[in-house]
Amino acid sequence: MTVLVRLCALLLVVASVSACSVRNPIESNSPDSEVAAARYVDSGPKQLTLYTMISNDTGAGAHTSLLINASERVAFDPAGSFRTDGIAAKNDVVYGMTPYLVDQYTRFHARETYHVVLQTIEVSPEVAEMALRKAKTLGPVLEAQCALTTSQLLSSLPGFEDAPRSYYPRKLMDYFTAKGATYDRLFEYDDDDKSKVLAAFVPEYESVPTN
């Protein structure tokens, strides 16, 4: 009976985070040369933006990721599927997050079955850089562990030590709300098959000033 209860609990966890249970469409990491060429530096404040994909039917959290604006802007997309030719990614870090790519990334996750909640907290350059370094060491993340791995990253940062370590994306979303994060949502009602979005993707990396 105990084994059965544990198995049922595990199945519930996997079902609740099913949107991050599909591994990347490509098998290998981008070459270092592509990662370097894609590097993008944003001049705005140093920030952590939590992405939470929410089911339009049940309100349950389905995927978690983190946009990190440090010495470069990247997306930590654990066990995510925003991968195709023209997108530079290594393990679970997507590089070259220009305004164009951030828009594509956000819209990729919004569809007829899910909407996206974006919550942003400004941090010091030191904390942002720590988040960036940590993200680069964590992948590839196992299936259905997007929220857990993101919470582990956050709880390793000064000022975020109390982040809940959880498999459930909404717990992290609630945590960011309690910390006073900005809040925005994106609803889109296009086809649930987001492979069409990736098939139509056109890379558009912006040049970065050297000074």
mmCIF file with all atom_site columns, C-alpha atoms in Angstrom:
data_model
loop_
_atom_site.group_PDB
_atom_site.id
_atom_site.type_symbol
_atom_site.label_atom_id
_atom_site.label_alt_id
_atom_site.label_comp_id
_atom_site.label_asym_id
_atom_site.label_entity_id
_atom_site.label_seq_id
_atom_site.pdbx_PDB_ins_code
_atom_site.Cartn_x
_atom_site.Cartn_y
_atom_site.Cartn_z
_atom_site.occupancy
_atom_site.B_iso_or_equiv
_atom_site.pdbx_formal_charge
_atom_site.auth_seq_id
_atom_site.auth_comp_id
_atom_site.auth_asym_id
_atom_site.auth_atom_id
_atom_site.pdbx_PDB_model_num
ATOM 1   C CA . MET A 1 1   ? 0.000  0.000  0.000   1.00 0.00 ? 1   MET A CA 1
ATOM 2   C CA . THR A 1 2   ? 2.820  2.399  0.900   1.00 0.00 ? 2   THR A CA 1
ATOM 3   C CA . VAL A 1 3   ? 4.545  1.699  -2.418  1.00 0.00 ? 3   VAL A CA 1
ATOM 4   C CA . LEU A 1 4   ? 1.290  2.337  -4.285  1.00 0.00 ? 4   LEU A CA 1
ATOM 5   C CA . VAL A 1 5   ? 0.749  5.666  -2.509  1.00 0.00 ? 5   VAL A CA 1
ATOM 6   C CA . ARG A 1 6   ? 4.289  6.782  -3.332  1.00 0.00 ? 6   ARG A CA 1
ATOM 7   C CA . LEU A 1 7   ? 3.855  5.774  -6.958  1.00 0.00 ? 7   LEU A CA 1
ATOM 8   C CA . CYS A 1 8   ? 0.594  7.723  -7.244  1.00 0.00 ? 8   CYS A CA 1
ATOM 9   C CA . ALA A 1 9   ? 2.229  10.786 -5.697  1.00 0.00 ? 9   ALA A CA 1
ATOM 10  C CA . LEU A 1 10  ? 5.101  10.567 -8.166  1.00 0.00 ? 10  LEU A CA 1
ATOM 11  C CA . LEU A 1 11  ? 2.693  10.296 -11.093 1.00 0.00 ? 11  LEU A CA 1
ATOM 12  C CA . LEU A 1 12  ? 0.851  13.399 -9.892  1.00 0.00 ? 12  LEU A CA 1
ATOM 13  C CA . VAL A 1 13  ? 4.106  15.355 -9.773  1.00 0.00 ? 13  VAL A CA 1
ATOM 14  C CA . VAL A 1 14  ? 5.069  14.264 -13.279 1.00 0.00 ? 14  VAL A CA 1
ATOM 15  C CA . ALA A 1 15  ? 1.617  15.111 -14.626 1.00 0.00 ? 15  ALA A CA 1
ATOM 16  C CA . SER A 1 16  ? 1.653  18.565 -13.055 1.00 0.00 ? 16  SER A CA 1
ATOM 17  C CA . VAL A 1 17  ? 4.889  19.506 -14.782 1.00 0.00 ? 17  VAL A CA 1
ATOM 18  C CA . SER A 1 18  ? 4.341  17.657 -18.045 1.00 0.00 ? 18  SER A CA 1
ATOM 19  C CA . ALA A 1 19  ? 5.166  20.704 -20.165 1.00 0.00 ? 19  ALA A CA 1
ATOM 20  C CA . CYS A 1 20  ? 8.821  20.399 -19.158 1.00 0.00 ? 20  CYS A CA 1
ATOM 21  C CA . SER A 1 21  ? 8.908  16.622 -19.601 1.00 0.00 ? 21  SER A CA 1
ATOM 22  C CA . VAL A 1 22  ? 9.812  16.685 -23.298 1.00 0.00 ? 22  VAL A CA 1
ATOM 23  C CA . ARG A 1 23  ? 13.508 16.783 -23.946 1.00 0.00 ? 23  ARG A CA 1
ATOM 24  C CA . ASN A 1 24  ? 15.129 19.116 -26.400 1.00 0.00 ? 24  ASN A CA 1
ATOM 25  C CA . PRO A 1 25  ? 14.412 18.424 -30.098 1.00 0.00 ? 25  PRO A CA 1
ATOM 26  C CA . ILE A 1 26  ? 18.140 18.466 -30.844 1.00 0.00 ? 26  ILE A CA 1
ATOM 27  C CA . GLU A 1 27  ? 20.519 15.954 -29.345 1.00 0.00 ? 27  GLU A CA 1
ATOM 28  C CA . SER A 1 28  ? 23.713 17.973 -29.072 1.00 0.00 ? 28  SER A CA 1
ATOM 29  C CA . ASN A 1 29  ? 24.825 21.305 -27.669 1.00 0.00 ? 29  ASN A CA 1
ATOM 30  C CA . SER A 1 30  ? 25.579 24.252 -29.915 1.00 0.00 ? 30  SER A CA 1
ATOM 31  C CA . PRO A 1 31  ? 29.276 24.620 -30.729 1.00 0.00 ? 31  PRO A CA 1
ATOM 32  C CA . ASP A 1 32  ? 31.206 27.069 -28.564 1.00 0.00 ? 32  ASP A CA 1
ATOM 33  C CA . SER A 1 33  ? 31.674 29.303 -31.604 1.00 0.00 ? 33  SER A CA 1
ATOM 34  C CA . GLU A 1 34  ? 27.886 29.664 -32.010 1.00 0.00 ? 34  GLU A CA 1
ATOM 35  C CA . VAL A 1 35  ? 27.434 30.325 -28.304 1.00 0.00 ? 35  VAL A CA 1
ATOM 36  C CA . ALA A 1 36  ? 30.074 33.069 -28.428 1.00 0.00 ? 36  ALA A CA 1
ATOM 37  C CA . ALA A 1 37  ? 28.609 34.613 -31.581 1.00 0.00 ? 37  ALA A CA 1
ATOM 38  C CA . ALA A 1 38  ? 25.128 34.706 -30.042 1.00 0.00 ? 38  ALA A CA 1
ATOM 39  C CA . ARG A 1 39  ? 26.232 36.538 -26.864 1.00 0.00 ? 39  ARG A CA 1
ATOM 40  C CA . TYR A 1 40  ? 24.001 39.514 -26.095 1.00 0.00 ? 40  TYR A CA 1
ATOM 41  C CA . VAL A 1 41  ? 24.549 42.242 -23.509 1.00 0.00 ? 41  VAL A CA 1
ATOM 42  C CA . ASP A 1 42  ? 21.529 44.248 -22.373 1.00 0.00 ? 42  ASP A CA 1
ATOM 43  C CA . SER A 1 43  ? 22.177 47.708 -20.965 1.00 0.00 ? 43  SER A CA 1
ATOM 44  C CA . GLY A 1 44  ? 19.209 47.648 -18.613 1.00 0.00 ? 44  GLY A CA 1
ATOM 45  C CA . PRO A 1 45  ? 19.221 46.839 -14.904 1.00 0.00 ? 45  PRO A CA 1
ATOM 46  C CA . LYS A 1 46  ? 20.390 43.455 -13.705 1.00 0.00 ? 46  LYS A CA 1
ATOM 47  C CA . GLN A 1 47  ? 17.318 41.293 -13.303 1.00 0.00 ? 47  GLN A CA 1
ATOM 48  C CA . LEU A 1 48  ? 15.929 37.836 -12.774 1.00 0.00 ? 48  LEU A CA 1
ATOM 49  C CA . THR A 1 49  ? 12.669 37.164 -14.618 1.00 0.00 ? 49  THR A CA 1
ATOM 50  C CA . LEU A 1 50  ? 10.746 34.070 -13.615 1.00 0.00 ? 50  LEU A CA 1
ATOM 51  C CA . TYR A 1 51  ? 8.637  32.472 -16.351 1.00 0.00 ? 51  TYR A CA 1
ATOM 52  C CA . THR A 1 52  ? 5.733  30.265 -15.286 1.00 0.00 ? 52  THR A CA 1
ATOM 53  C CA . MET A 1 53  ? 3.551  28.469 -17.809 1.00 0.00 ? 53  MET A CA 1
ATOM 54  C CA . ILE A 1 54  ? 0.006  28.056 -16.487 1.00 0.00 ? 54  ILE A CA 1
ATOM 55  C CA . SER A 1 55  ? -2.712 25.735 -17.793 1.00 0.00 ? 55  SER A CA 1
ATOM 56  C CA . ASN A 1 56  ? -5.703 27.685 -19.087 1.00 0.00 ? 56  ASN A CA 1
ATOM 57  C CA . ASP A 1 57  ? -7.957 24.767 -18.129 1.00 0.00 ? 57  ASP A CA 1
ATOM 58  C CA . THR A 1 58  ? -6.837 23.925 -14.600 1.00 0.00 ? 58  THR A CA 1
ATOM 59  C CA . GLY A 1 59  ? -4.657 26.837 -13.459 1.00 0.00 ? 59  GLY A CA 1
ATOM 60  C CA . ALA A 1 60  ? -1.857 24.399 -12.622 1.00 0.00 ? 60  ALA A CA 1
ATOM 61  C CA . GLY A 1 61  ? 1.765  25.289 -13.253 1.00 0.00 ? 61  GLY A CA 1
ATOM 62  C CA . ALA A 1 62  ? 3.349  23.393 -16.127 1.00 0.00 ? 62  ALA A CA 1
ATOM 63  C CA . HIS A 1 63  ? 6.842  24.811 -16.716 1.00 0.00 ? 63  HIS A CA 1
ATOM 64  C CA . THR A 1 64  ? 9.365  27.109 -15.050 1.00 0.00 ? 64  THR A CA 1
ATOM 65  C CA . SER A 1 65  ? 12.325 28.971 -16.505 1.00 0.00 ? 65  SER A CA 1
ATOM 66  C CA . LEU A 1 66  ? 14.458 31.974 -15.610 1.00 0.00 ? 66  LEU A CA 1
ATOM 67  C CA . LEU A 1 67  ? 15.656 34.878 -17.765 1.00 0.00 ? 67  LEU A CA 1
ATOM 68  C CA . ILE A 1 68  ? 18.929 36.178 -16.345 1.00 0.00 ? 68  ILE A CA 1
ATOM 69  C CA . ASN A 1 69  ? 20.267 39.620 -17.231 1.00 0.00 ? 69  ASN A CA 1
ATOM 70  C CA . ALA A 1 70  ? 23.860 39.708 -16.017 1.00 0.00 ? 70  ALA A CA 1
ATOM 71  C CA . SER A 1 71  ? 27.078 40.346 -17.975 1.00 0.00 ? 71  SER A CA 1
ATOM 72  C CA . GLU A 1 72  ? 25.100 38.711 -20.765 1.00 0.00 ? 72  GLU A CA 1
ATOM 73  C CA . ARG A 1 73  ? 21.414 37.883 -21.047 1.00 0.00 ? 73  ARG A CA 1
ATOM 74  C CA . VAL A 1 74  ? 20.470 34.209 -21.208 1.00 0.00 ? 74  VAL A CA 1
ATOM 75  C CA . ALA A 1 75  ? 17.479 32.021 -20.485 1.00 0.00 ? 75  ALA A CA 1
ATOM 76  C CA . PHE A 1 76  ? 17.851 29.113 -18.111 1.00 0.00 ? 76  PHE A CA 1
ATOM 77  C CA . ASP A 1 77  ? 15.259 26.782 -19.662 1.00 0.00 ? 77  ASP A CA 1
ATOM 78  C CA . PRO A 1 78  ? 15.534 23.503 -17.724 1.00 0.00 ? 78  PRO A CA 1
ATOM 79  C CA . ALA A 1 79  ? 14.203 20.512 -19.651 1.00 0.00 ? 79  ALA A CA 1
ATOM 80  C CA . GLY A 1 80  ? 12.683 22.997 -22.079 1.00 0.00 ? 80  GLY A CA 1
ATOM 81  C CA . SER A 1 81  ? 11.954 22.601 -25.762 1.00 0.00 ? 81  SER A CA 1
ATOM 82  C CA . PHE A 1 82  ? 12.877 26.014 -27.190 1.00 0.00 ? 82  PHE A CA 1
ATOM 83  C CA . ARG A 1 83  ? 15.637 24.499 -29.288 1.00 0.00 ? 83  ARG A CA 1
ATOM 84  C CA . THR A 1 84  ? 16.156 24.470 -33.046 1.00 0.00 ? 84  THR A CA 1
ATOM 85  C CA . ASP A 1 85  ? 18.708 25.458 -35.665 1.00 0.00 ? 85  ASP A CA 1
ATOM 86  C CA . GLY A 1 86  ? 19.616 29.114 -35.217 1.00 0.00 ? 86  GLY A CA 1
ATOM 87  C CA . ILE A 1 87  ? 19.124 29.069 -31.442 1.00 0.00 ? 87  ILE A CA 1
ATOM 88  C CA . ALA A 1 88  ? 22.405 28.791 -29.544 1.00 0.00 ? 88  ALA A CA 1
ATOM 89  C CA . ALA A 1 89  ? 21.961 26.580 -26.499 1.00 0.00 ? 89  ALA A CA 1
ATOM 90  C CA . LYS A 1 90  ? 24.249 24.538 -24.295 1.00 0.00 ? 90  LYS A CA 1
ATOM 91  C CA . ASN A 1 91  ? 22.744 22.105 -21.820 1.00 0.00 ? 91  ASN A CA 1
ATOM 92  C CA . ASP A 1 92  ? 19.739 24.115 -20.600 1.00 0.00 ? 92  ASP A CA 1
ATOM 93  C CA . VAL A 1 93  ? 21.001 27.654 -21.197 1.00 0.00 ? 93  VAL A CA 1
ATOM 94  C CA . VAL A 1 94  ? 19.738 29.550 -24.247 1.00 0.00 ? 94  VAL A CA 1
ATOM 95  C CA . TYR A 1 95  ? 22.188 32.254 -25.272 1.00 0.00 ? 95  TYR A CA 1
ATOM 96  C CA . GLY A 1 96  ? 21.796 35.488 -27.214 1.00 0.00 ? 96  GLY A CA 1
ATOM 97  C CA . MET A 1 97  ? 18.563 36.643 -25.583 1.00 0.00 ? 97  MET A CA 1
ATOM 98  C CA . THR A 1 98  ? 18.078 39.802 -27.619 1.00 0.00 ? 98  THR A CA 1
ATOM 99  C CA . PRO A 1 99  ? 14.728 41.631 -27.405 1.00 0.00 ? 99  PRO A CA 1
ATOM 100 C CA . TYR A 1 100 ? 13.694 39.688 -30.512 1.00 0.00 ? 100 TYR A CA 1
ATOM 101 C CA . LEU A 1 101 ? 14.613 36.329 -29.033 1.00 0.00 ? 101 LEU A CA 1
ATOM 102 C CA . VAL A 1 102 ? 12.993 37.180 -25.677 1.00 0.00 ? 102 VAL A CA 1
ATOM 103 C CA . ASP A 1 103 ? 9.782  37.958 -27.570 1.00 0.00 ? 103 ASP A CA 1
ATOM 104 C CA . GLN A 1 104 ? 10.015 34.702 -29.520 1.00 0.00 ? 104 GLN A CA 1
ATOM 105 C CA . TYR A 1 105 ? 10.764 32.748 -26.360 1.00 0.00 ? 105 TYR A CA 1
ATOM 106 C CA . THR A 1 106 ? 7.815  34.251 -24.496 1.00 0.00 ? 106 THR A CA 1
ATOM 107 C CA . ARG A 1 107 ? 5.356  33.725 -27.339 1.00 0.00 ? 107 ARG A CA 1
ATOM 108 C CA . PHE A 1 108 ? 6.604  30.188 -27.877 1.00 0.00 ? 108 PHE A CA 1
ATOM 109 C CA . HIS A 1 109 ? 5.297  29.241 -24.448 1.00 0.00 ? 109 HIS A CA 1
ATOM 110 C CA . ALA A 1 110 ? 1.881  30.910 -24.804 1.00 0.00 ? 110 ALA A CA 1
ATOM 111 C CA . ARG A 1 111 ? -0.741 28.942 -26.718 1.00 0.00 ? 111 ARG A CA 1
ATOM 112 C CA . GLU A 1 112 ? -4.374 27.918 -26.646 1.00 0.00 ? 112 GLU A CA 1
ATOM 113 C CA . THR A 1 113 ? -3.791 25.620 -23.672 1.00 0.00 ? 113 THR A CA 1
ATOM 114 C CA . TYR A 1 114 ? -1.305 27.681 -21.619 1.00 0.00 ? 114 TYR A CA 1
ATOM 115 C CA . HIS A 1 115 ? -0.529 31.283 -20.765 1.00 0.00 ? 115 HIS A CA 1
ATOM 116 C CA . VAL A 1 116 ? 2.736  32.700 -19.437 1.00 0.00 ? 116 VAL A CA 1
ATOM 117 C CA . VAL A 1 117 ? 3.292  34.681 -16.238 1.00 0.00 ? 117 VAL A CA 1
ATOM 118 C CA . LEU A 1 118 ? 6.413  36.867 -16.148 1.00 0.00 ? 118 LEU A CA 1
ATOM 119 C CA . GLN A 1 119 ? 7.755  38.188 -12.842 1.00 0.00 ? 119 GLN A CA 1
ATOM 120 C CA . THR A 1 120 ? 10.860 40.338 -12.594 1.00 0.00 ? 120 THR A CA 1
ATOM 121 C CA . ILE A 1 121 ? 13.069 41.247 -9.653  1.00 0.00 ? 121 ILE A CA 1
ATOM 122 C CA . GLU A 1 122 ? 16.012 43.630 -9.906  1.00 0.00 ? 122 GLU A CA 1
ATOM 123 C CA . VAL A 1 123 ? 19.195 42.325 -8.300  1.00 0.00 ? 123 VAL A CA 1
ATOM 124 C CA . SER A 1 124 ? 22.745 43.496 -7.815  1.00 0.00 ? 124 SER A CA 1
ATOM 125 C CA . PRO A 1 125 ? 25.296 42.813 -10.567 1.00 0.00 ? 125 PRO A CA 1
ATOM 126 C CA . GLU A 1 126 ? 26.995 40.355 -8.223  1.00 0.00 ? 126 GLU A CA 1
ATOM 127 C CA . VAL A 1 127 ? 23.822 38.318 -7.658  1.00 0.00 ? 127 VAL A CA 1
ATOM 128 C CA . ALA A 1 128 ? 22.982 38.365 -11.364 1.00 0.00 ? 128 ALA A CA 1
ATOM 129 C CA . GLU A 1 129 ? 26.448 37.080 -12.189 1.00 0.00 ? 129 GLU A CA 1
ATOM 130 C CA . MET A 1 130 ? 26.161 34.328 -9.610  1.00 0.00 ? 130 MET A CA 1
ATOM 131 C CA . ALA A 1 131 ? 22.856 33.252 -11.185 1.00 0.00 ? 131 ALA A CA 1
ATOM 132 C CA . LEU A 1 132 ? 24.459 33.220 -14.630 1.00 0.00 ? 132 LEU A CA 1
ATOM 133 C CA . ARG A 1 133 ? 27.393 31.088 -13.489 1.00 0.00 ? 133 ARG A CA 1
ATOM 134 C CA . LYS A 1 134 ? 25.099 28.690 -11.638 1.00 0.00 ? 134 LYS A CA 1
ATOM 135 C CA . ALA A 1 135 ? 22.792 28.277 -14.646 1.00 0.00 ? 135 ALA A CA 1
ATOM 136 C CA . LYS A 1 136 ? 25.741 27.275 -16.812 1.00 0.00 ? 136 LYS A CA 1
ATOM 137 C CA . THR A 1 137 ? 26.628 24.431 -14.432 1.00 0.00 ? 137 THR A CA 1
ATOM 138 C CA . LEU A 1 138 ? 23.194 22.867 -13.887 1.00 0.00 ? 138 LEU A CA 1
ATOM 139 C CA . GLY A 1 139 ? 22.241 21.260 -17.173 1.00 0.00 ? 139 GLY A CA 1
ATOM 140 C CA . PRO A 1 140 ? 21.110 19.133 -18.715 1.00 0.00 ? 140 PRO A CA 1
ATOM 141 C CA . VAL A 1 141 ? 18.189 18.963 -16.332 1.00 0.00 ? 141 VAL A CA 1
ATOM 142 C CA . LEU A 1 142 ? 16.190 15.755 -15.985 1.00 0.00 ? 142 LEU A CA 1
ATOM 143 C CA . GLU A 1 143 ? 12.622 15.605 -17.224 1.00 0.00 ? 143 GLU A CA 1
ATOM 144 C CA . ALA A 1 144 ? 9.920  17.103 -14.981 1.00 0.00 ? 144 ALA A CA 1
ATOM 145 C CA . GLN A 1 145 ? 12.496 18.900 -12.794 1.00 0.00 ? 145 GLN A CA 1
ATOM 146 C CA . CYS A 1 146 ? 12.270 22.401 -14.254 1.00 0.00 ? 146 CYS A CA 1
ATOM 147 C CA . ALA A 1 147 ? 10.797 24.031 -11.133 1.00 0.00 ? 147 ALA A CA 1
ATOM 148 C CA . LEU A 1 148 ? 12.960 22.037 -8.725  1.00 0.00 ? 148 LEU A CA 1
ATOM 149 C CA . THR A 1 149 ? 16.192 22.933 -10.509 1.00 0.00 ? 149 THR A CA 1
ATOM 150 C CA . THR A 1 150 ? 15.210 26.602 -10.842 1.00 0.00 ? 150 THR A CA 1
ATOM 151 C CA . SER A 1 151 ? 14.390 26.725 -7.137  1.00 0.00 ? 151 SER A CA 1
ATOM 152 C CA . GLN A 1 152 ? 17.774 25.185 -6.341  1.00 0.00 ? 152 GLN A CA 1
ATOM 153 C CA . LEU A 1 153 ? 19.467 27.864 -8.419  1.00 0.00 ? 153 LEU A CA 1
ATOM 154 C CA . LEU A 1 154 ? 17.523 30.648 -6.704  1.00 0.00 ? 154 LEU A CA 1
ATOM 155 C CA . SER A 1 155 ? 18.074 29.357 -3.182  1.00 0.00 ? 155 SER A CA 1
ATOM 156 C CA . SER A 1 156 ? 21.840 29.445 -3.770  1.00 0.00 ? 156 SER A CA 1
ATOM 157 C CA . LEU A 1 157 ? 21.734 33.226 -4.303  1.00 0.00 ? 157 LEU A CA 1
ATOM 158 C CA . PRO A 1 158 ? 22.063 35.914 -1.600  1.00 0.00 ? 158 PRO A CA 1
ATOM 159 C CA . GLY A 1 159 ? 18.625 37.266 -0.802  1.00 0.00 ? 159 GLY A CA 1
ATOM 160 C CA . PHE A 1 160 ? 16.876 34.176 -2.161  1.00 0.00 ? 160 PHE A CA 1
ATOM 161 C CA . GLU A 1 161 ? 17.978 31.606 0.398   1.00 0.00 ? 161 GLU A CA 1
ATOM 162 C CA . ASP A 1 162 ? 14.365 31.113 1.471   1.00 0.00 ? 162 ASP A CA 1
ATOM 163 C CA . ALA A 1 163 ? 13.185 30.095 -2.015  1.00 0.00 ? 163 ALA A CA 1
ATOM 164 C CA . PRO A 1 164 ? 11.054 26.940 -1.690  1.00 0.00 ? 164 PRO A CA 1
ATOM 165 C CA . ARG A 1 165 ? 12.602 23.839 -3.227  1.00 0.00 ? 165 ARG A CA 1
ATOM 166 C CA . SER A 1 166 ? 9.656  22.376 -5.046  1.00 0.00 ? 166 SER A CA 1
ATOM 167 C CA . TYR A 1 167 ? 8.578  20.467 -8.127  1.00 0.00 ? 167 TYR A CA 1
ATOM 168 C CA . TYR A 1 168 ? 5.582  22.778 -8.459  1.00 0.00 ? 168 TYR A CA 1
ATOM 169 C CA . PRO A 1 169 ? 5.972  25.898 -10.676 1.00 0.00 ? 169 PRO A CA 1
ATOM 170 C CA . ARG A 1 170 ? 3.209  27.819 -8.885  1.00 0.00 ? 170 ARG A CA 1
ATOM 171 C CA . LYS A 1 171 ? 5.095  27.667 -5.585  1.00 0.00 ? 171 LYS A CA 1
ATOM 172 C CA . LEU A 1 172 ? 7.976  29.575 -7.141  1.00 0.00 ? 172 LEU A CA 1
ATOM 173 C CA . MET A 1 173 ? 5.522  31.977 -8.764  1.00 0.00 ? 173 MET A CA 1
ATOM 174 C CA . ASP A 1 174 ? 3.926  32.668 -5.369  1.00 0.00 ? 174 ASP A CA 1
ATOM 175 C CA . TYR A 1 175 ? 7.379  33.146 -3.882  1.00 0.00 ? 175 TYR A CA 1
ATOM 176 C CA . PHE A 1 176 ? 8.263  35.813 -6.457  1.00 0.00 ? 176 PHE A CA 1
ATOM 177 C CA . THR A 1 177 ? 4.923  37.505 -5.792  1.00 0.00 ? 177 THR A CA 1
ATOM 178 C CA . ALA A 1 178 ? 5.711  37.650 -2.068  1.00 0.00 ? 178 ALA A CA 1
ATOM 179 C CA . LYS A 1 179 ? 9.096  39.209 -2.854  1.00 0.00 ? 179 LYS A CA 1
ATOM 180 C CA . GLY A 1 180 ? 7.406  42.084 -4.709  1.00 0.00 ? 180 GLY A CA 1
ATOM 181 C CA . ALA A 1 181 ? 8.252  41.040 -8.268  1.00 0.00 ? 181 ALA A CA 1
ATOM 182 C CA . THR A 1 182 ? 6.625  42.850 -11.154 1.00 0.00 ? 182 THR A CA 1
ATOM 183 C CA . TYR A 1 183 ? 3.825  40.859 -12.754 1.00 0.00 ? 183 TYR A CA 1
ATOM 184 C CA . ASP A 1 184 ? 2.733  40.446 -16.351 1.00 0.00 ? 184 ASP A CA 1
ATOM 185 C CA . ARG A 1 185 ? 0.867  37.792 -18.344 1.00 0.00 ? 185 ARG A CA 1
ATOM 186 C CA . LEU A 1 186 ? 0.755  36.789 -21.984 1.00 0.00 ? 186 LEU A CA 1
ATOM 187 C CA . PHE A 1 187 ? -2.223 34.992 -23.525 1.00 0.00 ? 187 PHE A CA 1
ATOM 188 C CA . GLU A 1 188 ? -2.157 33.694 -27.072 1.00 0.00 ? 188 GLU A CA 1
ATOM 189 C CA . TYR A 1 189 ? -4.551 31.306 -28.757 1.00 0.00 ? 189 TYR A CA 1
ATOM 190 C CA . ASP A 1 190 ? -2.561 29.834 -31.601 1.00 0.00 ? 190 ASP A CA 1
ATOM 191 C CA . ASP A 1 191 ? -2.143 26.126 -32.264 1.00 0.00 ? 191 ASP A CA 1
ATOM 192 C CA . ASP A 1 192 ? -0.959 23.969 -29.382 1.00 0.00 ? 192 ASP A CA 1
ATOM 193 C CA . ASP A 1 193 ? 1.689  22.453 -31.666 1.00 0.00 ? 193 ASP A CA 1
ATOM 194 C CA . LYS A 1 194 ? 4.589  24.821 -31.000 1.00 0.00 ? 194 LYS A CA 1
ATOM 195 C CA . SER A 1 195 ? 6.868  22.911 -33.366 1.00 0.00 ? 195 SER A CA 1
ATOM 196 C CA . LYS A 1 196 ? 5.333  25.117 -36.055 1.00 0.00 ? 196 LYS A CA 1
ATOM 197 C CA . VAL A 1 197 ? 6.719  28.164 -34.259 1.00 0.00 ? 197 VAL A CA 1
ATOM 198 C CA . LEU A 1 198 ? 10.193 26.657 -34.197 1.00 0.00 ? 198 LEU A CA 1
ATOM 199 C CA . ALA A 1 199 ? 9.915  25.643 -37.851 1.00 0.00 ? 199 ALA A CA 1
ATOM 200 C CA . ALA A 1 200 ? 9.164  29.261 -38.755 1.00 0.00 ? 200 ALA A CA 1
ATOM 201 C CA . PHE A 1 201 ? 11.830 30.719 -36.468 1.00 0.00 ? 201 PHE A CA 1
ATOM 202 C CA . VAL A 1 202 ? 14.322 33.089 -38.099 1.00 0.00 ? 202 VAL A CA 1
ATOM 203 C CA . PRO A 1 203 ? 17.399 33.888 -35.973 1.00 0.00 ? 203 PRO A CA 1
ATOM 204 C CA . GLU A 1 204 ? 18.075 37.604 -35.639 1.00 0.00 ? 204 GLU A CA 1
ATOM 205 C CA . TYR A 1 205 ? 20.922 38.170 -33.242 1.00 0.00 ? 205 TYR A CA 1
ATOM 206 C CA . GLU A 1 206 ? 21.757 41.818 -32.674 1.00 0.00 ? 206 GLU A CA 1
ATOM 207 C CA . SER A 1 207 ? 25.298 43.102 -32.722 1.00 0.00 ? 207 SER A CA 1
ATOM 208 C CA . VAL A 1 208 ? 26.685 44.135 -29.368 1.00 0.00 ? 208 VAL A CA 1
ATOM 209 C CA . PRO A 1 209 ? 28.785 47.302 -28.979 1.00 0.00 ? 209 PRO A CA 1
ATOM 210 C CA . THR A 1 210 ? 32.293 46.578 -27.735 1.00 0.00 ? 210 THR A CA 1
ATOM 211 C CA . ASN A 1 211 ? 32.373 49.669 -25.519 1.00 0.00 ? 211 ASN A CA 1
#
